[in-house]
Short mmCIF file of C-alpha atoms in Angstrom, two decimals:
data_model
loop_
_atom_site.label_atom_id
_atom_site.label_comp_id
_atom_site.label_asym_id
_atom_site.label_seq_id
_atom_site.Cartn_x
_atom_site.Cartn_y
_atom_site.Cartn_z
CA MET A 1 53.89 118.10 99.15
CA SER A 2 52.37 118.89 102.49
CA ALA A 3 55.65 120.14 103.82
CA GLU A 4 55.90 122.62 101.00
CA THR A 5 52.46 124.06 101.51
CA VAL A 6 53.13 124.45 105.21
CA GLU A 7 56.27 126.35 104.44
CA LYS A 8 54.49 128.62 102.01
CA THR A 9 51.79 129.52 104.49
CA ILE A 10 54.44 130.34 107.07
CA GLU A 11 56.11 132.66 104.65
CA LYS A 12 52.91 134.46 103.87
CA LYS A 13 52.22 135.18 107.50
CA PRO A 14 53.42 138.61 108.57
CA ALA A 15 55.34 137.14 111.51
CA GLU A 16 57.91 134.91 109.90
CA ALA A 17 59.82 132.64 112.25
CA PHE A 18 62.78 134.44 113.81
CA LEU A 19 65.13 132.02 112.10
CA SER A 20 63.07 130.44 109.34
CA LYS A 21 64.56 128.16 106.72
CA ARG A 22 64.78 131.01 104.22
CA ARG A 23 66.56 133.22 106.72
CA LYS A 24 68.97 130.47 107.70
CA LYS A 25 69.82 130.17 104.03
CA LEU A 26 70.61 133.89 103.91
CA VAL A 27 73.31 133.28 106.47
CA SER A 28 74.53 129.87 105.35
CA ASP A 29 74.63 130.37 101.57
CA PRO A 30 77.56 132.80 101.57
CA LEU A 31 79.55 130.50 103.83
CA VAL A 32 80.24 127.97 101.10
CA ASP A 33 78.03 127.99 98.01
CA GLU A 34 78.05 131.75 97.49
CA ASN A 35 81.25 132.53 99.36
CA PRO A 36 82.39 136.06 98.51
CA ILE A 37 86.07 135.13 98.37
CA THR A 38 86.21 131.62 96.97
CA ILE A 39 83.27 131.76 94.57
CA GLN A 40 82.77 135.43 93.76
CA VAL A 41 86.49 136.20 94.30
CA LEU A 42 85.80 139.55 95.97
CA GLY A 43 87.81 141.23 98.71
CA ILE A 44 91.03 139.49 97.73
CA CYS A 45 93.22 142.53 98.39
CA SER A 46 92.68 142.58 102.14
CA ALA A 47 92.55 138.78 102.26
CA LEU A 48 96.16 138.76 101.08
CA ALA A 49 97.39 141.72 103.05
CA VAL A 50 96.24 141.15 106.62
CA THR A 51 96.50 137.39 106.86
CA THR A 52 100.11 136.91 107.98
CA GLN A 53 98.92 136.45 111.55
CA MET A 54 95.71 135.31 113.22
CA LYS A 55 95.29 138.23 115.61
CA PRO A 56 95.11 141.11 113.12
CA THR A 57 93.04 138.88 110.86
CA LEU A 58 90.50 138.33 113.61
CA VAL A 59 90.28 142.08 114.24
CA MET A 60 89.86 142.63 110.52
CA ALA A 61 87.14 139.97 110.34
CA ILE A 62 85.22 141.52 113.23
CA SER A 63 85.56 144.97 111.65
CA VAL A 64 84.23 143.71 108.32
CA ILE A 65 81.32 141.90 110.01
CA PHE A 66 80.43 145.10 111.89
CA VAL A 67 80.63 147.30 108.79
CA VAL A 68 78.70 144.96 106.50
CA VAL A 69 75.95 144.22 109.03
CA MET A 70 75.51 147.84 110.10
CA SER A 71 75.61 149.28 106.59
CA ASN A 72 73.10 146.68 105.42
CA LEU A 73 70.85 147.61 108.33
CA VAL A 74 71.11 151.36 107.79
CA ILE A 75 70.66 151.20 104.03
CA SER A 76 67.76 148.79 104.37
CA LEU A 77 66.06 151.08 106.87
CA MET A 78 66.44 154.01 104.48
CA ARG A 79 65.74 152.04 101.32
CA ASN A 80 62.40 153.69 100.58
CA THR A 81 63.71 157.22 101.07
CA ILE A 82 67.04 156.99 99.23
CA PRO A 83 66.79 158.86 95.90
CA SER A 84 67.79 156.27 93.31
CA ARG A 85 69.93 158.74 91.36
CA VAL A 86 72.34 159.30 94.25
CA ARG A 87 72.04 155.90 95.89
CA ILE A 88 75.67 154.90 95.29
CA ILE A 89 76.91 158.09 96.95
CA VAL A 90 74.54 157.53 99.86
CA GLN A 91 75.83 153.98 100.27
CA LEU A 92 79.39 155.17 100.10
CA ALA A 93 78.76 157.87 102.70
CA VAL A 94 77.21 155.37 105.11
CA VAL A 95 79.94 152.78 104.60
CA ALA A 96 82.70 155.37 104.89
CA THR A 97 81.22 156.66 108.14
CA LEU A 98 81.04 153.18 109.63
CA VAL A 99 84.58 152.37 108.57
CA THR A 100 85.83 155.62 110.07
CA LEU A 101 84.06 154.75 113.31
CA VAL A 102 85.79 151.36 113.41
CA SER A 103 89.12 152.97 112.66
CA GLU A 104 88.65 155.61 115.40
CA VAL A 105 87.65 153.00 117.97
CA LEU A 106 90.68 150.86 117.11
CA LYS A 107 92.92 153.90 117.36
CA ALA A 108 91.63 154.63 120.84
CA PHE A 109 91.44 151.13 122.31
CA ALA A 110 93.85 148.96 120.30
CA TYR A 111 96.50 151.28 118.96
CA ASP A 112 98.91 148.47 118.08
CA MET A 113 96.23 146.79 115.97
CA TYR A 114 95.39 150.12 114.41
CA LYS A 115 99.01 150.50 113.36
CA GLU A 116 99.28 146.96 112.11
CA LEU A 117 96.11 147.00 110.03
CA SER A 118 96.87 150.58 108.96
CA VAL A 119 95.30 151.27 105.60
CA PHE A 120 93.40 148.02 105.37
CA VAL A 121 90.73 149.08 107.84
CA GLY A 122 90.16 152.17 105.72
CA LEU A 123 90.11 150.02 102.63
CA ILE A 124 87.05 148.13 103.91
CA ILE A 125 85.22 150.99 102.16
CA THR A 126 86.38 149.67 98.83
CA ASN A 127 85.82 146.03 99.74
CA CYS A 128 83.44 144.90 97.02
CA ILE A 129 81.61 142.66 99.47
CA VAL A 130 80.20 145.67 101.32
CA MET A 131 78.87 147.66 98.37
CA GLY A 132 77.90 144.46 96.59
CA ARG A 133 75.57 143.38 99.38
CA LEU A 134 74.06 146.86 99.64
CA GLU A 135 73.28 147.04 95.93
CA ALA A 136 72.19 143.45 95.56
CA PHE A 137 70.24 142.94 98.75
CA ALA A 138 69.79 145.71 101.29
CA LEU A 139 68.22 148.16 98.81
CA GLY A 140 65.35 145.78 98.16
CA ASN A 141 64.84 143.87 101.39
CA LYS A 142 63.63 144.37 104.93
CA PRO A 143 66.14 145.34 107.65
CA TYR A 144 66.26 142.04 109.53
CA ASP A 145 66.77 140.00 106.37
CA SER A 146 69.43 142.43 105.24
CA VAL A 147 71.25 142.10 108.54
CA LEU A 148 71.24 138.30 108.17
CA ASP A 149 72.40 138.54 104.58
CA GLY A 150 75.24 140.89 105.52
CA PHE A 151 76.20 138.73 108.48
CA GLY A 152 76.35 135.66 106.24
CA SER A 153 78.51 137.33 103.62
CA ALA A 154 80.87 138.82 106.17
CA LEU A 155 81.09 135.47 107.95
CA GLY A 156 81.92 133.79 104.64
CA TYR A 157 84.70 136.32 104.18
CA SER A 158 85.87 135.92 107.77
CA TRP A 159 86.22 132.18 107.91
CA ILE A 160 88.22 132.15 104.70
CA ILE A 161 90.67 134.84 105.81
CA LEU A 162 90.99 133.19 109.22
CA THR A 163 91.77 129.87 107.57
CA VAL A 164 94.35 131.49 105.32
CA ALA A 165 95.85 133.27 108.34
CA PHE A 166 95.95 130.04 110.35
CA PHE A 167 98.09 128.28 107.76
CA ARG A 168 100.22 131.32 107.01
CA GLU A 169 101.03 131.96 110.65
CA LEU A 170 101.58 128.28 111.42
CA LEU A 171 103.80 127.55 108.44
CA GLY A 172 105.39 131.00 108.16
CA SER A 173 106.04 131.86 111.80
CA GLY A 174 105.46 128.52 113.50
CA ALA A 175 102.75 129.96 115.72
CA VAL A 176 98.99 130.27 116.11
CA PHE A 177 97.61 133.46 117.68
CA GLY A 178 101.19 134.21 118.66
CA LEU A 179 101.56 130.94 120.58
CA PRO A 180 104.85 129.33 119.51
CA ILE A 181 103.59 125.92 118.34
CA TYR A 182 106.77 124.91 116.54
CA GLU A 183 108.88 125.73 119.58
CA SER A 184 106.81 123.56 121.89
CA ILE A 185 106.85 120.68 119.39
CA SER A 186 110.62 120.96 119.17
CA SER A 187 110.94 120.98 122.94
CA ILE A 188 108.98 117.70 123.16
CA PHE A 189 111.22 115.88 120.71
CA GLY A 190 114.47 117.29 121.97
CA PRO A 191 116.90 119.88 120.64
CA ASP A 192 117.79 117.95 117.47
CA PHE A 193 114.24 118.09 116.20
CA ASN A 194 113.73 121.42 114.50
CA LEU A 195 110.76 122.52 112.44
CA ALA A 196 111.78 125.11 109.88
CA THR A 197 109.42 128.00 109.13
CA ASN A 198 108.66 128.86 105.54
CA GLY A 199 109.41 132.46 104.64
CA LEU A 200 107.25 132.23 101.55
CA MET A 201 104.15 131.99 103.74
CA VAL A 202 104.86 135.37 105.32
CA SER A 203 104.94 137.06 101.92
CA PRO A 204 101.73 137.74 99.96
CA VAL A 205 102.64 134.88 97.63
CA GLY A 206 101.92 132.49 100.47
CA ALA A 207 98.38 133.84 100.73
CA PHE A 208 97.80 133.21 97.03
CA ILE A 209 98.92 129.62 97.39
CA ILE A 210 96.78 128.91 100.47
CA LEU A 211 93.79 130.67 98.94
CA GLY A 212 94.21 128.72 95.72
CA LEU A 213 94.33 125.46 97.65
CA ILE A 214 91.19 126.35 99.61
CA ILE A 215 89.33 127.21 96.40
CA TRP A 216 90.56 123.95 94.84
CA VAL A 217 89.42 121.82 97.78
CA GLN A 218 86.09 123.59 97.96
CA ARG A 219 85.32 123.34 94.27
CA THR A 220 86.28 119.70 94.19
CA LYS A 221 83.84 119.03 97.01
CA THR A 222 80.95 121.15 95.74
CA GLY A 223 81.55 120.48 92.03
CA TYR A 224 81.20 124.20 91.32
CA VAL A 225 82.27 125.27 87.83
CA GLU A 226 82.53 128.84 86.59
CA HIS A 227 80.32 129.54 83.62
CA MET B 1 61.15 156.04 91.24
CA GLN B 2 62.20 159.49 90.08
CA GLN B 3 62.51 162.15 92.78
CA SER B 4 62.67 165.91 92.39
CA ASN B 5 65.98 167.71 92.64
CA THR B 6 64.83 169.48 95.79
CA TYR B 7 64.21 166.12 97.43
CA ILE B 8 67.61 164.80 96.42
CA ILE B 9 69.42 167.88 97.66
CA THR B 10 67.50 167.96 100.95
CA PHE B 11 68.17 164.27 101.46
CA SER B 12 71.87 164.70 100.78
CA VAL B 13 72.17 167.67 103.11
CA ILE B 14 70.41 165.89 105.97
CA LEU B 15 72.51 162.75 105.45
CA THR B 16 75.73 164.76 105.39
CA VAL B 17 74.84 166.65 108.56
CA VAL B 18 73.82 163.52 110.45
CA LEU B 19 76.91 161.55 109.43
CA GLY B 20 79.13 164.56 110.04
CA LEU B 21 77.79 165.04 113.55
CA LEU B 22 78.21 161.36 114.27
CA LEU B 23 81.83 161.39 113.16
CA SER B 24 82.82 164.60 114.91
CA GLY B 25 81.05 163.39 118.04
CA THR B 26 83.04 160.15 118.05
CA SER B 27 86.23 162.02 117.39
CA GLN B 28 85.52 164.33 120.35
CA LEU B 29 84.63 161.41 122.57
CA LEU B 30 87.61 159.23 121.69
CA GLY B 31 90.12 162.04 121.18
CA PRO B 32 91.64 161.97 124.69
CA ARG B 33 92.01 158.19 124.64
CA GLN B 34 93.64 158.30 121.22
CA LYS B 35 96.09 160.94 122.43
CA GLU B 36 96.98 158.70 125.36
CA ALA B 37 97.44 155.74 123.04
CA ILE B 38 99.71 157.75 120.75
CA ALA B 39 101.77 159.08 123.66
CA LEU B 40 102.15 155.54 125.01
CA ASP B 41 103.16 154.26 121.59
CA ASN B 42 105.74 157.01 121.34
CA LYS B 43 107.21 156.02 124.69
CA LYS B 44 107.33 152.40 123.55
CA GLN B 45 109.23 153.45 120.44
CA ILE B 46 111.73 155.47 122.45
CA LEU B 47 112.24 152.56 124.85
CA GLY B 48 112.46 150.22 121.87
CA ALA B 49 115.80 151.78 120.96
CA VAL B 50 117.31 150.75 124.28
CA ILE B 51 115.50 147.60 125.42
CA SER B 52 114.16 144.64 123.48
CA GLY B 53 110.72 144.63 121.88
CA GLU B 54 109.69 141.50 123.76
CA GLU B 55 110.42 143.17 127.05
CA ILE B 56 108.19 146.09 126.08
CA ALA B 57 105.45 143.83 124.74
CA ALA B 58 105.30 142.09 128.11
CA MET B 59 104.63 145.36 129.96
CA THR B 60 101.19 146.75 130.71
CA PRO B 61 100.59 150.39 129.72
CA GLN B 62 101.05 151.47 133.36
CA GLU B 63 104.34 149.61 133.56
CA VAL B 64 105.54 151.27 130.36
CA ASN B 65 104.69 154.70 131.76
CA GLU B 66 106.37 153.88 135.07
CA TYR B 67 109.48 152.47 133.41
CA TYR B 68 109.67 155.48 131.14
CA ASN B 69 109.35 157.91 134.04
CA ASN B 70 112.00 156.09 136.06
CA ARG B 71 114.52 155.53 133.33
CA ILE B 72 114.18 158.34 130.78
CA ALA B 73 115.13 161.95 131.31
CA SER B 74 114.86 164.42 128.49
CA VAL B 75 116.15 167.73 127.28
CA VAL B 76 115.40 169.80 124.21
CA VAL B 77 118.24 171.37 122.26
CA ASP B 78 118.53 173.57 119.21
CA ILE B 79 120.71 173.08 116.14
CA ASN B 80 123.72 174.45 118.04
CA GLY B 81 123.32 171.91 120.82
CA LYS B 82 122.14 174.55 123.30
CA GLU B 83 119.43 173.54 125.69
CA VAL B 84 116.03 175.11 125.05
CA THR B 85 113.59 175.38 127.92
CA GLU B 86 111.02 177.73 126.47
CA GLN B 87 109.95 179.02 123.10
CA ASP B 88 107.72 182.06 122.56
CA GLY B 89 107.07 182.14 126.30
CA VAL B 90 105.80 178.55 126.39
CA ALA B 91 107.71 175.94 128.34
CA VAL B 92 109.20 173.26 126.11
CA THR B 93 109.60 169.64 127.12
CA ALA B 94 110.79 166.80 124.92
CA GLU B 95 107.43 165.04 125.14
CA THR B 96 105.58 168.07 123.74
CA VAL B 97 107.86 168.47 120.73
CA ASP B 98 106.15 167.15 117.62
CA ILE B 99 108.95 165.86 115.40
CA ALA B 100 106.73 165.71 112.32
CA LYS B 101 105.62 169.33 112.74
CA ASN B 102 109.18 170.47 113.37
CA TYR B 103 110.29 168.66 110.23
CA LYS B 104 108.36 171.22 108.18
CA LYS B 105 110.45 174.09 109.56
CA SER B 106 113.96 174.79 108.37
CA ALA B 107 116.64 172.78 110.17
CA GLU B 108 117.88 175.85 112.07
CA ASP B 109 114.49 176.62 113.58
CA ARG B 110 113.60 173.14 114.70
CA LEU B 111 113.57 171.89 118.25
CA TYR B 112 115.52 168.70 118.87
CA PRO B 113 114.52 166.55 121.82
CA VAL B 114 117.04 164.20 123.41
CA TYR B 115 115.91 161.29 125.57
CA ILE B 116 118.44 160.14 128.11
CA PHE B 117 118.23 156.53 129.21
CA HIS B 118 119.68 156.28 132.69
CA GLY B 119 119.96 153.98 135.67
CA GLU B 120 116.84 153.59 137.75
CA GLY B 121 116.10 156.82 139.60
CA ASN B 122 119.62 158.08 138.93
CA PRO B 123 119.72 160.58 136.05
CA ASP B 124 123.51 160.94 136.29
CA GLU B 125 124.21 157.33 135.48
CA VAL B 126 123.60 157.69 131.75
CA ALA B 127 123.43 154.54 129.62
CA ASN B 128 122.26 155.84 126.25
CA TYR B 129 121.26 159.01 124.45
CA VAL B 130 118.17 158.43 122.33
CA LEU B 131 117.69 160.77 119.37
CA PRO B 132 114.59 160.96 117.19
CA LEU B 133 114.75 160.52 113.42
CA TYR B 134 112.31 161.64 110.77
CA GLY B 135 112.35 161.52 106.99
CA ALA B 136 110.75 160.28 103.81
CA GLY B 137 110.48 156.67 102.71
CA LEU B 138 109.16 155.56 99.36
CA TRP B 139 105.46 156.35 99.86
CA ASP B 140 105.18 158.32 103.05
CA ALA B 141 106.97 159.45 106.18
CA ILE B 142 109.36 157.21 108.08
CA TRP B 143 110.66 157.89 111.55
CA GLY B 144 112.39 156.27 114.44
CA TYR B 145 114.74 156.61 117.37
CA ILE B 146 118.43 155.85 117.53
CA ALA B 147 120.22 155.13 120.79
CA LEU B 148 123.86 156.14 121.07
CA ASP B 149 126.15 154.78 123.75
CA THR B 150 127.89 157.26 126.02
CA ASP B 151 130.87 157.45 123.65
CA MET B 152 128.39 159.20 121.31
CA ASN B 153 129.65 156.99 118.52
CA THR B 154 128.42 153.41 118.96
CA VAL B 155 124.81 152.64 118.05
CA GLY B 156 123.13 150.97 121.02
CA GLY B 157 119.90 150.27 119.17
CA ILE B 158 117.39 151.69 116.78
CA THR B 159 113.64 151.64 116.26
CA LEU B 160 112.17 152.43 112.88
CA ALA B 161 108.55 153.00 111.94
CA HIS B 162 106.69 154.04 108.82
CA ALA B 163 103.35 155.41 107.72
CA GLY B 164 102.86 153.56 104.48
CA GLU B 165 105.80 151.58 103.16
CA THR B 166 105.05 148.48 101.09
CA PRO B 167 104.18 145.51 103.32
CA GLY B 168 106.79 142.79 103.01
CA LEU B 169 109.31 145.16 101.39
CA GLY B 170 109.94 148.62 102.82
CA ALA B 171 107.69 147.93 105.78
CA ARG B 172 110.31 145.46 106.96
CA ILE B 173 112.18 148.33 108.62
CA THR B 174 109.93 147.68 111.62
CA GLU B 175 111.21 144.12 111.98
CA PRO B 176 113.50 143.47 114.95
CA GLY B 177 115.80 141.45 112.68
CA VAL B 178 116.39 144.43 110.40
CA GLN B 179 116.84 146.87 113.27
CA ALA B 180 119.30 144.57 115.03
CA ARG B 181 121.68 145.02 112.09
CA TYR B 182 122.46 148.53 113.33
CA GLU B 183 123.59 147.52 116.80
CA GLY B 184 127.27 148.03 117.50
CA LYS B 185 127.88 150.08 114.35
CA THR B 186 129.58 153.46 114.70
CA ILE B 187 128.60 156.81 113.24
CA PHE B 188 132.00 158.54 113.10
CA ASN B 189 134.85 157.30 110.92
CA GLU B 190 138.48 157.11 112.02
CA SER B 191 139.22 160.71 111.10
CA GLY B 192 136.29 161.88 113.18
CA GLU B 193 133.88 162.69 110.35
CA LEU B 194 130.20 161.98 110.74
CA VAL B 195 129.39 159.24 108.22
CA ALA B 196 126.39 157.64 110.01
CA VAL B 197 125.42 154.10 109.09
CA GLU B 198 124.38 153.21 105.57
CA MET B 199 122.07 150.41 104.58
CA GLN B 200 123.38 148.78 101.42
CA LYS B 201 121.59 147.68 98.28
CA GLY B 202 120.81 143.98 98.07
CA GLU B 203 120.45 141.53 100.90
CA GLY B 204 122.31 138.60 102.36
CA LYS B 205 125.88 139.90 102.49
CA ASP B 206 127.91 140.02 105.63
CA TYR B 207 128.84 143.53 106.74
CA SER B 208 130.00 142.66 110.23
CA ASP B 209 133.52 143.90 109.43
CA ASP B 210 132.37 147.32 108.29
CA PRO B 211 131.39 149.64 111.13
CA HIS B 212 129.34 151.96 108.90
CA GLN B 213 127.43 149.58 106.66
CA VAL B 214 124.50 147.26 107.27
CA ASP B 215 122.83 144.63 105.11
CA GLY B 216 120.00 145.94 102.92
CA MET B 217 116.43 144.87 102.34
CA SER B 218 115.80 143.07 99.09
CA GLY B 219 113.26 144.94 96.98
CA ALA B 220 113.22 148.00 99.20
CA THR B 221 116.19 150.03 98.04
CA ILE B 222 114.29 153.33 98.04
CA THR B 223 113.05 152.85 101.60
CA ALA B 224 116.61 151.96 102.60
CA LYS B 225 117.85 155.15 100.96
CA GLY B 226 115.22 157.05 102.92
CA VAL B 227 116.48 155.49 106.13
CA ASN B 228 120.07 156.36 105.20
CA ASN B 229 119.19 159.98 104.47
CA MET B 230 117.16 160.24 107.64
CA LEU B 231 120.02 158.91 109.76
CA LYS B 232 122.59 161.13 108.14
CA ASN B 233 120.39 164.24 108.33
CA TYR B 234 119.30 163.84 111.91
CA LEU B 235 122.68 162.83 113.27
CA GLY B 236 123.93 165.92 111.42
CA TYR B 237 121.35 168.14 113.13
CA TYR B 238 122.40 166.75 116.48
CA LYS B 239 126.09 167.00 115.64
CA ALA B 240 126.72 170.01 117.88
CA TYR B 241 125.07 168.27 120.81
CA ILE B 242 126.92 165.02 120.08
CA GLU B 243 130.31 166.72 119.83
CA ASN B 244 129.54 168.58 123.01
CA LYS B 245 128.78 165.39 124.93
CA LYS B 246 131.75 163.65 123.37
CA SER B 247 134.24 166.23 124.53
CA SER B 248 132.72 166.33 128.01
CA THR B 249 132.98 162.55 128.40
CA ALA B 250 136.51 162.67 127.04
CA VAL B 251 137.42 165.19 129.73
CA ALA B 252 135.79 162.99 132.34
CA VAL B 253 137.91 160.06 131.22
CA LEU B 254 141.11 162.11 131.40
#
């Protein structure tokens, strides 16, 4: 009882704790319970396409975090001035600008990554996670909360695609972040001991399988059922 | 909350201007770096036709530039194999020729750069002639570089790249394993006709006995056709130059 009242009074104060319980939940909820990929099944397209290797996946994850956080911040700052009739176009313009910025920066400083990720950086624009968070949260909440919310969602997306990429690269190419794991294992056990890589994991089908397994494990643990 | 039309239009205009300025500013700021990155990538692709990808991946950008400057000489020729040094009063070098832009002109009017891979610091000790390729894949442009040995017949290596082929299918032309299939093939048949090298439909067959055929990519027949056309076209455009070099080396041998 007393704990609850204390919490309520904290929330009513204008200066809410920098990382209050409610704000922590904004970040932690999308990691598992409200995960955009495994629960809401959004952003699957890029999750399948870029996850053959860890390195491009990490770049993609960072790009998505940047775009979601920044667009949430910008839209939240403008939320009281955005005319509601054109709000979708405004959101799209902001997101598209941010994505183009990311793409330009990659092109200048990491051209190989830019080539490898090719269209998928541009396709962050159409990633439902971005627009979904803007519509559902940033339009009605304060900037700092929106940033946390965006960060949480993007992080939920990121850890899933990184996990998928980890298994795909390990099983498909026998490596992690380009480090030849299989080769070093083989060298320990001698030349007769060979670990075969699985070509299926390199193809998009492999991503479906890994993703399905992750969703299975997660839903078994959390007991989540779709209604 | 319902706003007036004037408000909506003003808001949209301001937003557009602000975002537009932001984007053009970034583009201006990063433009030179991007050009550098593209030029470096181009050099890597050219080198990729003559040395292994791993070797290139291990080099720093400065090392790539240095290696390129030491080992690659270049000339620009026209469709008749004649060397071109200037066009419309502007000096022409191979590095300034934009293959994609030239592709839009008719074959007779295009400029054709040739990159000559030679011994270190010795331009006369030629190892390979590297010719650019450009064409259409299934979805978008494909391009690459093919290295010919000094007999102007044997393929020393090839690099292929694409703008938007299907990942896992047509996009496999960038894989070293696919590109390695071209090594050692020949582009002229026994009677001296230019037949280039053709990627076949289907995958998994052994074409090591056939000097003009390579194994295909399963599920990417149209991309493979694009590659075939590109090879045939571009080797055709360079035919005068190739024949020229061929006869001169033949004389040298005699």
